[in-house]
PDB file of C-alpha atoms and ligand atoms in Angstrom:
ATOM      1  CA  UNK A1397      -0.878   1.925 -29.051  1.00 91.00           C
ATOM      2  CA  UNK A1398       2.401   2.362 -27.723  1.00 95.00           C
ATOM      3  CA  UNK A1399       3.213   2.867 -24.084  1.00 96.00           C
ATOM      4  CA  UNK A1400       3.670   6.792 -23.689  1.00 94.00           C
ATOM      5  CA  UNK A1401       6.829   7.942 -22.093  1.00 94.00           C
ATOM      6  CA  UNK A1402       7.115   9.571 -18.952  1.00 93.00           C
ATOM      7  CA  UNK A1403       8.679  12.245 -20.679  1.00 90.00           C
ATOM      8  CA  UNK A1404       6.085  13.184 -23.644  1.00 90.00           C
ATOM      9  CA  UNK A1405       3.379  13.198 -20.420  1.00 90.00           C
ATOM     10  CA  UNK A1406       1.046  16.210 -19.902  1.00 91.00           C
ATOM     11  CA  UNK A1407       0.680  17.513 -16.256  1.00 89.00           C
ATOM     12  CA  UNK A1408      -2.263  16.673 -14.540  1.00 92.00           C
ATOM     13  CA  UNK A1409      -4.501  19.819 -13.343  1.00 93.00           C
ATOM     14  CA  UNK A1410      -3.720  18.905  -9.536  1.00 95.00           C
ATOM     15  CA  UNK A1411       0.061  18.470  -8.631  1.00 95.00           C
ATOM     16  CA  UNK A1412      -0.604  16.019  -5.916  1.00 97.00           C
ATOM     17  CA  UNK A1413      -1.953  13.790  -8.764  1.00 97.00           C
ATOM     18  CA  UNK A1414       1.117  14.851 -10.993  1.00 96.00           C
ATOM     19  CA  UNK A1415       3.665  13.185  -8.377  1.00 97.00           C
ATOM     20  CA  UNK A1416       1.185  10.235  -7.403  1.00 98.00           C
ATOM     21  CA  UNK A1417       1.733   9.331 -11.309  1.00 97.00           C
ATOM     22  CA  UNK A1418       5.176  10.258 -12.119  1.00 97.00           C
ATOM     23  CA  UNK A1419       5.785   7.909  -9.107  1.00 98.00           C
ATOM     24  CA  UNK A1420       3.816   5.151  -9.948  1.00 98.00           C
ATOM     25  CA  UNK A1421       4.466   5.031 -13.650  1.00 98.00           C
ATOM     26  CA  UNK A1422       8.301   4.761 -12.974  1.00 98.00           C
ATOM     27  CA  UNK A1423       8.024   1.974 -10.568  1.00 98.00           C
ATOM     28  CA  UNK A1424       6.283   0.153 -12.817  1.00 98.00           C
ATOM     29  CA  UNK A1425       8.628   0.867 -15.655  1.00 98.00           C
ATOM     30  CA  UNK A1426      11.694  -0.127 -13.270  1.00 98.00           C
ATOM     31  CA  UNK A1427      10.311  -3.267 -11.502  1.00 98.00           C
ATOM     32  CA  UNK A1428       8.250  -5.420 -14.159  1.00 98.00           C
ATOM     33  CA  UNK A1429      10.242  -7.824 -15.678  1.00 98.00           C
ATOM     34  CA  UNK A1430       7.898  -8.207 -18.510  1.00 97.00           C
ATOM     35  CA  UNK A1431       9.678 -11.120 -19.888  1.00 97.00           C
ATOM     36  CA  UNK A1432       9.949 -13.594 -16.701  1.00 97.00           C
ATOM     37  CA  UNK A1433       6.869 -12.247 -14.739  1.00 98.00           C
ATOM     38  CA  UNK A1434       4.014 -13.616 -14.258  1.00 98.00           C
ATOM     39  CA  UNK A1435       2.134 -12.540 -11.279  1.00 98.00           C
ATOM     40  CA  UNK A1436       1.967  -8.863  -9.970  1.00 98.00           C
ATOM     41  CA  UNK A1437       0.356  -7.639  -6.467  1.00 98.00           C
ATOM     42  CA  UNK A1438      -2.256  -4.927  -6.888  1.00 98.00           C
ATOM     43  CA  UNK A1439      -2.205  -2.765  -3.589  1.00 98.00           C
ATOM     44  CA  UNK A1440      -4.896   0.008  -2.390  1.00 98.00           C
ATOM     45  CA  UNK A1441      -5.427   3.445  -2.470  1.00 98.00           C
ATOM     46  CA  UNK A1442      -5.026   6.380  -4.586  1.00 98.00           C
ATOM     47  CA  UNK A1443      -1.472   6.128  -6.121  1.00 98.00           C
ATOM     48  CA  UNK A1444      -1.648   2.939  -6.850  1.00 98.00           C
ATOM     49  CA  UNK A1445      -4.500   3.733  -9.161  1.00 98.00           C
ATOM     50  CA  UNK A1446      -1.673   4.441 -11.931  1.00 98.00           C
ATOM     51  CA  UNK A1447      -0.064   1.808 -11.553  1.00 98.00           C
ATOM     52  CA  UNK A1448      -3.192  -0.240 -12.340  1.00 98.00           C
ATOM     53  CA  UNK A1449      -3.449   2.553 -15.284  1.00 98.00           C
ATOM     54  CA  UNK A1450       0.461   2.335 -16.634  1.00 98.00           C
ATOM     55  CA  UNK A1451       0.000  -1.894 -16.570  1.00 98.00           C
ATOM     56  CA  UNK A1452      -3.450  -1.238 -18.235  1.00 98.00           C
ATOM     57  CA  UNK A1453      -0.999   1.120 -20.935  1.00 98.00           C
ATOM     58  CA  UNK A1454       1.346  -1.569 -21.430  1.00 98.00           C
ATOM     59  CA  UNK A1455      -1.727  -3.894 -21.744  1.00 98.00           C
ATOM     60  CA  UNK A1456      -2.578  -2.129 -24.931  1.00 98.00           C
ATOM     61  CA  UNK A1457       1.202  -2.038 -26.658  1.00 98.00           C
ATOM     62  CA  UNK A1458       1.296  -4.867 -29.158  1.00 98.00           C
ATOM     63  CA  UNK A1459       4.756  -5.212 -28.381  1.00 97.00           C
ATOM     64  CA  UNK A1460       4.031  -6.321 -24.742  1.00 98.00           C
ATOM     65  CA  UNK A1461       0.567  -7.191 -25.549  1.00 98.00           C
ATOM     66  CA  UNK A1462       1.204 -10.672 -25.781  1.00 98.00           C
ATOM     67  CA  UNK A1463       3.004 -10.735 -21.892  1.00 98.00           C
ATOM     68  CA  UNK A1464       0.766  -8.802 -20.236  1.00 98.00           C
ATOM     69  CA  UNK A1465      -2.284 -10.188 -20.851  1.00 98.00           C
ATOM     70  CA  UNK A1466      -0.980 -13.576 -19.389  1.00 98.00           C
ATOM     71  CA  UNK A1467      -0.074 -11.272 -16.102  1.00 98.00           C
ATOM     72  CA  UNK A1468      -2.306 -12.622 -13.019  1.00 98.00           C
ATOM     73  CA  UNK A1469      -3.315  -9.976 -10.896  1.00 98.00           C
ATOM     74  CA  UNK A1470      -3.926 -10.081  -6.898  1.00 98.00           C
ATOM     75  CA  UNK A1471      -5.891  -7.755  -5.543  1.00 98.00           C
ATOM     76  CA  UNK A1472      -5.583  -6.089  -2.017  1.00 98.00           C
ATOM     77  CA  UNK A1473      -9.015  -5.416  -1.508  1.00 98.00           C
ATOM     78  CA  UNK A1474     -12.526  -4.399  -3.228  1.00 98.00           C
ATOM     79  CA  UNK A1475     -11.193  -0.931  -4.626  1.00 98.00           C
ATOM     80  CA  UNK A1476      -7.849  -3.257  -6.074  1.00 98.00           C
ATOM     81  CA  UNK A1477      -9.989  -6.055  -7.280  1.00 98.00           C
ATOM     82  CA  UNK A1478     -12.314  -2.986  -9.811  1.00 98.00           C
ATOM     83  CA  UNK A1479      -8.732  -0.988 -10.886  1.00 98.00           C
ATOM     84  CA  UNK A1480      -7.354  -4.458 -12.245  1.00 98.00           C
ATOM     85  CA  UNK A1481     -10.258  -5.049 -13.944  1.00 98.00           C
ATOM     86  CA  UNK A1482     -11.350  -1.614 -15.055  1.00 98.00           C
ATOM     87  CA  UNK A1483      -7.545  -1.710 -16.799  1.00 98.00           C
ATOM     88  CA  UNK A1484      -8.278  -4.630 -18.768  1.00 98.00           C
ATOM     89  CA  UNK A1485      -5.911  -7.155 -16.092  1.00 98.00           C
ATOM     90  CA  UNK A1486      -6.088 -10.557 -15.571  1.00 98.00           C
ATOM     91  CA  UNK A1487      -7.523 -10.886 -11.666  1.00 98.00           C
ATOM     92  CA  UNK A1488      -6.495 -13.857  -9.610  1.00 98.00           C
ATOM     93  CA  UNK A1489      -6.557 -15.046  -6.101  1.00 98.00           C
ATOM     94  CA  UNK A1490      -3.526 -15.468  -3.925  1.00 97.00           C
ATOM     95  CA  UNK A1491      -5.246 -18.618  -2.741  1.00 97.00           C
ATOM     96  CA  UNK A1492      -4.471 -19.627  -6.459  1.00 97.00           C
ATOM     97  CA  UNK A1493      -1.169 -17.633  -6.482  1.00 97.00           C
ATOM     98  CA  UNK A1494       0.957 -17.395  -2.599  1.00 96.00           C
ATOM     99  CA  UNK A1495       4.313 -16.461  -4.866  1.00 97.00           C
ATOM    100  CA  UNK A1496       3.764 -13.403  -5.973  1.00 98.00           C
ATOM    101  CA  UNK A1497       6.266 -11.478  -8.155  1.00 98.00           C
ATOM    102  CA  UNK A1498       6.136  -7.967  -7.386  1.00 98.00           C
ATOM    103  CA  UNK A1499       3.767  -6.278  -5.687  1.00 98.00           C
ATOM    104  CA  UNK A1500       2.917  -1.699  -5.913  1.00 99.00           C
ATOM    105  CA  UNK A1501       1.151  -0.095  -3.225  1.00 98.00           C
ATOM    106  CA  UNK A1502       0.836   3.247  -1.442  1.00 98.00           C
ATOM    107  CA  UNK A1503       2.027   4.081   1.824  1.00 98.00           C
ATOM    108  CA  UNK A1504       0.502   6.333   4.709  1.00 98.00           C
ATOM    109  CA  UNK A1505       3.791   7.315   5.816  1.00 98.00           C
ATOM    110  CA  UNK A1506       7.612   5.862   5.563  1.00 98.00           C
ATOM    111  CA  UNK A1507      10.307   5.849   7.285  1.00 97.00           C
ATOM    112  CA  UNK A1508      14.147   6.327   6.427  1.00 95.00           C
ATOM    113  CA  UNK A1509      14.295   2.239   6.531  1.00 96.00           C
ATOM    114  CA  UNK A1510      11.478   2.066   4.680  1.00 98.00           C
ATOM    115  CA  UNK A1511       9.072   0.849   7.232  1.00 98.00           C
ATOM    116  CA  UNK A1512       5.667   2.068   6.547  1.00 98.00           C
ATOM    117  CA  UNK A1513       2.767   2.948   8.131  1.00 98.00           C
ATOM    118  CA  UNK A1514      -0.736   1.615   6.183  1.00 98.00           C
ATOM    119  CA  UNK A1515      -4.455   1.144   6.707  1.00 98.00           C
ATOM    120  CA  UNK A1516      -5.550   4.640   5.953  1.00 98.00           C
ATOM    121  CA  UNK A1517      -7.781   3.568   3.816  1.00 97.00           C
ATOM    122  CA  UNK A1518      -9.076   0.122   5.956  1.00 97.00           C
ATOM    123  CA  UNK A1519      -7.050  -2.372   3.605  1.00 97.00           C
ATOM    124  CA  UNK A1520      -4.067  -3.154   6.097  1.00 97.00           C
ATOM    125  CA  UNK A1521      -4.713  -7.354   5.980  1.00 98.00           C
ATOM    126  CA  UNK A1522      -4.919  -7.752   2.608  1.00 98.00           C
ATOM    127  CA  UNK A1523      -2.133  -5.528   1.970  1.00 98.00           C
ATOM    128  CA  UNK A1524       0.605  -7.140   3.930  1.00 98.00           C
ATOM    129  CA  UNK A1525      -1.234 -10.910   3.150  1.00 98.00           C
ATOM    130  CA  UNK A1526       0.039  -9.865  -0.378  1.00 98.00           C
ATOM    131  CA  UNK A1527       2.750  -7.734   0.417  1.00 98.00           C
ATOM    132  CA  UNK A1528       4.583 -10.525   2.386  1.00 98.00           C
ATOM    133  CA  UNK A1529       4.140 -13.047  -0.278  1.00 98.00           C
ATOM    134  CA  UNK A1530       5.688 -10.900  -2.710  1.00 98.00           C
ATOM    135  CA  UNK A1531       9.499 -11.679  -3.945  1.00 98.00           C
ATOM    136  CA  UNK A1532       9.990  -7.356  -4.357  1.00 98.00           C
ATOM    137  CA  UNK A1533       6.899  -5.058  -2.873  1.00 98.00           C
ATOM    138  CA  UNK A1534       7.730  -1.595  -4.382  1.00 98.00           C
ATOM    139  CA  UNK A1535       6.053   1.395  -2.798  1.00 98.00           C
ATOM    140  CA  UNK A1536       4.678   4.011  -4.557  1.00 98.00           C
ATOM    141  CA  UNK A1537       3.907   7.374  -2.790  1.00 98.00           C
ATOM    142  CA  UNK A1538       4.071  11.221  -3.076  1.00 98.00           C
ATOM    143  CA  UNK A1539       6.440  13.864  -1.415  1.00 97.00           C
ATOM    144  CA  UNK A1540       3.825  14.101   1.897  1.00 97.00           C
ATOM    145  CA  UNK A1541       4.847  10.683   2.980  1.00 98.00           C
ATOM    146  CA  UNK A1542       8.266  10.657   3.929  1.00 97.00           C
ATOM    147  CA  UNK A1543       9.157  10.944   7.000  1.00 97.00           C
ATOM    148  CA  UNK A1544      12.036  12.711   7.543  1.00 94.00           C
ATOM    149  CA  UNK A1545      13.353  10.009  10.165  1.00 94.00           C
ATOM    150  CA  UNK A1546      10.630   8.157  11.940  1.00 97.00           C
ATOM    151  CA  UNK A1547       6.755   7.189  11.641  1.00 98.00           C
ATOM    152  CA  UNK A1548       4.118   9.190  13.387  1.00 98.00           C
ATOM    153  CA  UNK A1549       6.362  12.381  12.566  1.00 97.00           C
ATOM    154  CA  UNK A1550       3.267  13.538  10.100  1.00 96.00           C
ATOM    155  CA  UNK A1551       0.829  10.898  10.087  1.00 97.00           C
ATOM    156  CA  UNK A1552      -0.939  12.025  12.771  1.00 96.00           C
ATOM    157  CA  UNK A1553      -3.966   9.834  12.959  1.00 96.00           C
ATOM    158  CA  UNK A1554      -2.391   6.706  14.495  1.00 98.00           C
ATOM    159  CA  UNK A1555      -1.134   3.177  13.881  1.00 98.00           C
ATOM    160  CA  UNK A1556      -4.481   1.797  11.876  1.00 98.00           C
ATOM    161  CA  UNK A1557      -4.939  -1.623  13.219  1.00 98.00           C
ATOM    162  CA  UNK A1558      -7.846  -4.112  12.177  1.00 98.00           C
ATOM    163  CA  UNK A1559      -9.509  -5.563  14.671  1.00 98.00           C
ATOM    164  CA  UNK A1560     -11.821  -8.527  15.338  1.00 98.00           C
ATOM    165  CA  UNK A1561     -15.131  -6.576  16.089  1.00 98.00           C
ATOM    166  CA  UNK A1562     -16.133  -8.530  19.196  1.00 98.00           C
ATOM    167  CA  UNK A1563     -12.905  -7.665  20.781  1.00 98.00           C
ATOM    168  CA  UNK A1564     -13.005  -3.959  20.215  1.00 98.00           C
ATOM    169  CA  UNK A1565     -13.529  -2.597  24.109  1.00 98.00           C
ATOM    170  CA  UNK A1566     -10.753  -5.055  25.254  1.00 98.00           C
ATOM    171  CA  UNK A1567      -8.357  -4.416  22.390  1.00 98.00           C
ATOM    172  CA  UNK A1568      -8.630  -0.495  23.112  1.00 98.00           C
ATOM    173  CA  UNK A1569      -8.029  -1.199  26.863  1.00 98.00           C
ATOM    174  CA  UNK A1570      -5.168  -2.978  26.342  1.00 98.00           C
ATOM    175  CA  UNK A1571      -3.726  -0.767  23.298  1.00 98.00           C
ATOM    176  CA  UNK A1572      -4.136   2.577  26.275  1.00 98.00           C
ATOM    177  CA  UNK A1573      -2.181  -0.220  28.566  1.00 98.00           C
ATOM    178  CA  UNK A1574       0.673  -0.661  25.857  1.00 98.00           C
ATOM    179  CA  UNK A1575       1.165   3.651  26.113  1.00 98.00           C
ATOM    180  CA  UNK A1576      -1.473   4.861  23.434  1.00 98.00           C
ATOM    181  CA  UNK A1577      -2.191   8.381  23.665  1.00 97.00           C
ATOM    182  CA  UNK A1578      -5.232   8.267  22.070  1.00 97.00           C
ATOM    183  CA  UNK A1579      -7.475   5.080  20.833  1.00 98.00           C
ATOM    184  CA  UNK A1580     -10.672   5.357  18.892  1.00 98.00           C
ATOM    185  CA  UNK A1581     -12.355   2.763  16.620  1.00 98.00           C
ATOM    186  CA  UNK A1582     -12.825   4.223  13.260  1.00 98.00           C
ATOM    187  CA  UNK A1583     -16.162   5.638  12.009  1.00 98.00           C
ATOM    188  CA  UNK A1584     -17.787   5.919   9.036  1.00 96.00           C
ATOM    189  CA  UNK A1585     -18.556   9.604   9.361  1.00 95.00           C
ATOM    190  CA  UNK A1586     -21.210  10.840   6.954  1.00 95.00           C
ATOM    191  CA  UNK A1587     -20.889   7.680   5.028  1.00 93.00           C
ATOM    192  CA  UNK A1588     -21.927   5.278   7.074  1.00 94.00           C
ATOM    193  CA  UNK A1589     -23.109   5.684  10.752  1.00 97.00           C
ATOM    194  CA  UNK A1590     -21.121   3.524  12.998  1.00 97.00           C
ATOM    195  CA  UNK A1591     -18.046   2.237  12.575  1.00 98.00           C
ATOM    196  CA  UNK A1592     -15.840   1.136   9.076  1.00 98.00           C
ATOM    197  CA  UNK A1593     -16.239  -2.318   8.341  1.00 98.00           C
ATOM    198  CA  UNK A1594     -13.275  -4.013   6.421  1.00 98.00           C
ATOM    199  CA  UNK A1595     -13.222  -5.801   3.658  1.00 98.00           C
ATOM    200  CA  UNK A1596     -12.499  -8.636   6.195  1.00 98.00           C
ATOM    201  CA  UNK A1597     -15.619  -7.759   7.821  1.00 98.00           C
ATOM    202  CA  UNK A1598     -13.490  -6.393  10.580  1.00 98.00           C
ATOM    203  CA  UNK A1599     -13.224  -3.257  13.004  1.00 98.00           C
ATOM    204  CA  UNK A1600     -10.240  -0.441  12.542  1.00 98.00           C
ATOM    205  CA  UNK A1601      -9.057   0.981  15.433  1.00 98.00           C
ATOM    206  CA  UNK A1602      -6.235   3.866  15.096  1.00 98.00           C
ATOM    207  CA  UNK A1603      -4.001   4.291  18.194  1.00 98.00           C
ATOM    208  CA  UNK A1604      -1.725   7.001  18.650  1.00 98.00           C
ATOM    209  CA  UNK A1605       1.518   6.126  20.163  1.00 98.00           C
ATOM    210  CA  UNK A1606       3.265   9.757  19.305  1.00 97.00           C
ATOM    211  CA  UNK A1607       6.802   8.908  16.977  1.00 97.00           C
ATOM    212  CA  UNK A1608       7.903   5.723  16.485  1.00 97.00           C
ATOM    213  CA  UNK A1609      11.696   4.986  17.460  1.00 96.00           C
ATOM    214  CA  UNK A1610      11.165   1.298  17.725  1.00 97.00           C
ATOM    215  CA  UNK A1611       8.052   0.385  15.515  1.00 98.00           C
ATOM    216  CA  UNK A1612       8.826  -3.331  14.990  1.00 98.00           C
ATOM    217  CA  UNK A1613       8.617  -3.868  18.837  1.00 98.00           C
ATOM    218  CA  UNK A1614       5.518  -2.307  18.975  1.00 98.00           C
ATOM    219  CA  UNK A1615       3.937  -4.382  15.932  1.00 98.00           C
ATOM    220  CA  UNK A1616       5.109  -6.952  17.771  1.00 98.00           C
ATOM    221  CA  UNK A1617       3.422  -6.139  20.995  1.00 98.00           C
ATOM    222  CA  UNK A1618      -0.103  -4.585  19.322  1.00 98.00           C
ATOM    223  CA  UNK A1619       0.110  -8.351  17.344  1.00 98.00           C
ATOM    224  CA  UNK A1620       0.218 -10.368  20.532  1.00 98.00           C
ATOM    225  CA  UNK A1621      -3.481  -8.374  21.911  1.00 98.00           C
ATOM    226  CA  UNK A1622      -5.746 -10.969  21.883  1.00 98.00           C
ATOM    227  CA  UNK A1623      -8.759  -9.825  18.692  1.00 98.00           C
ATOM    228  CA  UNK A1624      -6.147  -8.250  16.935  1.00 98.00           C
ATOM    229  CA  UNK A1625      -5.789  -9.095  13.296  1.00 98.00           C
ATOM    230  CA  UNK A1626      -3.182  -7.356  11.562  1.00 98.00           C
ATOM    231  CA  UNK A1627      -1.158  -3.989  12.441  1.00 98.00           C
ATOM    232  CA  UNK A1628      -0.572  -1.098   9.811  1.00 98.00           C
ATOM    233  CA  UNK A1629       2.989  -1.231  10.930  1.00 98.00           C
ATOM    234  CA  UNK A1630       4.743  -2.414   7.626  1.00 98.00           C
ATOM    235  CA  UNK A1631       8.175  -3.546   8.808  1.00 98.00           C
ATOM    236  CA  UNK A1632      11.628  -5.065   6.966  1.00 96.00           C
ATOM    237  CA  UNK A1633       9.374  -5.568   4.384  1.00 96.00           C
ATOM    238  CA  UNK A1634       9.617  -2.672   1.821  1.00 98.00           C
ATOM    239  CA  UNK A1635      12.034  -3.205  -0.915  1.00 97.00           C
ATOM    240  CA  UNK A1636      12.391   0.161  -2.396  1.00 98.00           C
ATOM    241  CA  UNK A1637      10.119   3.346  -2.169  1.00 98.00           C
ATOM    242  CA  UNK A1638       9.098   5.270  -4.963  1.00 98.00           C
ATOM    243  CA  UNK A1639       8.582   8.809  -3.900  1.00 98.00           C
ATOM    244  CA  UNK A1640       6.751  11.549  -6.218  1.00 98.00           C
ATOM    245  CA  UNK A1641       7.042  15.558  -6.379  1.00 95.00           C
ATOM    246  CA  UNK A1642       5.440  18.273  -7.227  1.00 90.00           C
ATOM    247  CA  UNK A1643       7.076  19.132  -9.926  1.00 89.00           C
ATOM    248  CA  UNK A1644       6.956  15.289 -11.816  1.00 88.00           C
ATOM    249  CA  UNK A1645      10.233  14.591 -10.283  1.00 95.00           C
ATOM    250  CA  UNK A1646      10.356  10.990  -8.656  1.00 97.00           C
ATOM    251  CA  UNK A1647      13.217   9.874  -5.574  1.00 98.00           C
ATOM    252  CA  UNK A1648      14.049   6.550  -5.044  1.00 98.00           C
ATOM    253  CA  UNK A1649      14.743   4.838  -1.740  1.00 98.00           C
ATOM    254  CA  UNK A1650      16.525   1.425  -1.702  1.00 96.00           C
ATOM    255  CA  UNK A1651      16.115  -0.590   1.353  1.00 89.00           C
TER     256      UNK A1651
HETATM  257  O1  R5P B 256      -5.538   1.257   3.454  1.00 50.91           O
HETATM  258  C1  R5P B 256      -5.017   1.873   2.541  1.00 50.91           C
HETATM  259  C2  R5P B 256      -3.670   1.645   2.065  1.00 50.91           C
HETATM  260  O2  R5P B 256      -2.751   1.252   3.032  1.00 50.91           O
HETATM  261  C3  R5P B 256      -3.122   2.722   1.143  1.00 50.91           C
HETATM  262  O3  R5P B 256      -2.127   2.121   0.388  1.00 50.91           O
HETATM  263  C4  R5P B 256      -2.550   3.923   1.876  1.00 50.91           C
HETATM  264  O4  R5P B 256      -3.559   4.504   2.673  1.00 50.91           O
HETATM  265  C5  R5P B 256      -1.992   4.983   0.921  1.00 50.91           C
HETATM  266  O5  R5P B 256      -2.994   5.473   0.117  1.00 50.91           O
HETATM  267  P1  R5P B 256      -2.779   6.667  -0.916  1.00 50.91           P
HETATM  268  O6  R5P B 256      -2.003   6.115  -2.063  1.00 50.91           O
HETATM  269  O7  R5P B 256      -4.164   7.069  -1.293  1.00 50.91           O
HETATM  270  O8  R5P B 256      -2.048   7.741  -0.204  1.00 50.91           O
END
């Protein structure tokens, strides 16, 4: 079956989900050099479901049949790991694979030089593990996360930052030390009673430290706290920004 075109798609019931896809499907279109290739980053969340779902299309093409199915994918996480195999992917390790191609994923919130907040859904480490080891990492996200200049403008809920779960009272002392507003280690809700557990096996805590002028100095700062693992705080590392609306129309962002 041939890849459909963006063009010939149907809207999706929910409009959210409309500019999730129309973003994700043209970043994947625009980015995959189908010919030369060969191993594509898988990120986390809920746009980056269809890009999962366009490879999965392209999978099925006869005409690219033949290149995709040699793709190697590397997941970000438990949720990444199921959409490259529900698609019909190839799933590899980045033990097995440290140069990775291009990588998609989703963004909590980005800024006008594309650095990114991430971690709202407790996959920051694997994200940026991959992310980092990527040649192009191409965002995919809808109109709610751009910021119109810097981070924290509407991601309220904080910087997410994965924690080593012994260290959690001393990393939230020292986080309130470094000017967080407001520190709380993330909980499972009616889920799970106590606190999310990574797929690290790790502790989340979000800090609020209000907008972010400067956020590379404070990555660099919240990475220094002794028990901290990773920071949300996605910086220089973005190479363009897909960025979906409402009404199916996509904007691009170039670093
Ligand atoms: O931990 C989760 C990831 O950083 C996601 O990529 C991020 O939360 C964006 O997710 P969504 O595409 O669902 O907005």
């Amino acid at each position: 079956m041939a890849v459909p075109s963006i063009t010939s798609l149907a809207p999706l019931a929910d409009k959210l989900e409309s500019a999730k896809r129309a973003a994700a499907y043209r970043a994947v279109d625009e980015n995959v050099n189908f010919q030369h290739d060969k191993v594509i980053g898988i990120g986390s969340g809920s746009t980056v479901v269809y890009v999962a779902e366009r490879l999965g299309q392209y999978l099925k093409d006869p005409e690219y049949n033949g290149l995709v199915s040699q793709f190697i994918c590397i997941p970000t996480g438990f949720q990444s790991r199921r959409l490259i195999l529900d698609n019909g992917l190839k799933l590899g390790s980045i033990e097995e694979n440290s140069s990775i191609d291009v990588d998609f994923d989703g963004a909590d919130e980005i800024d006008d030089q594309l650095n990114l907040i991430k971690g709202g859904g407790a996959c920051l480490f694997q994200e940026k593990l991959v992310s980092t080891s990527s040649k192009k990492f191409i965002v995919v996200a809808d109109y709610r996360k751009k910021a119109p200049k810097y981070l924290s403008t509407n991601w309220k809920s904080g910087i997410p930052i994965e924690i080593v779960p012994s260290a959690y009272v001393r990393v939230a002392d020292d986080l309130k030390k470094l000017g967080a507003k407001h520190v709380i280690v993330r909980q499972g809700g009616s889920a799970k009673a106590g606190p999310v557990v990574t797929d690290n096996n790790n502790f989340l805590i979000d800090a609020d430290f209000g907008m972010l002028e400067n956020p590379s100095q404070l990555h660099d700062k919240i990475k220094a706290l002794v028990g901290v693992v990773e920071t949300g705080l996605f910086i220089d590392n973005a190479s363009r920004a897909y960025i979906g609306n409402a009404d199916g129309t996509v904007e691009v962002f170039n670093k």
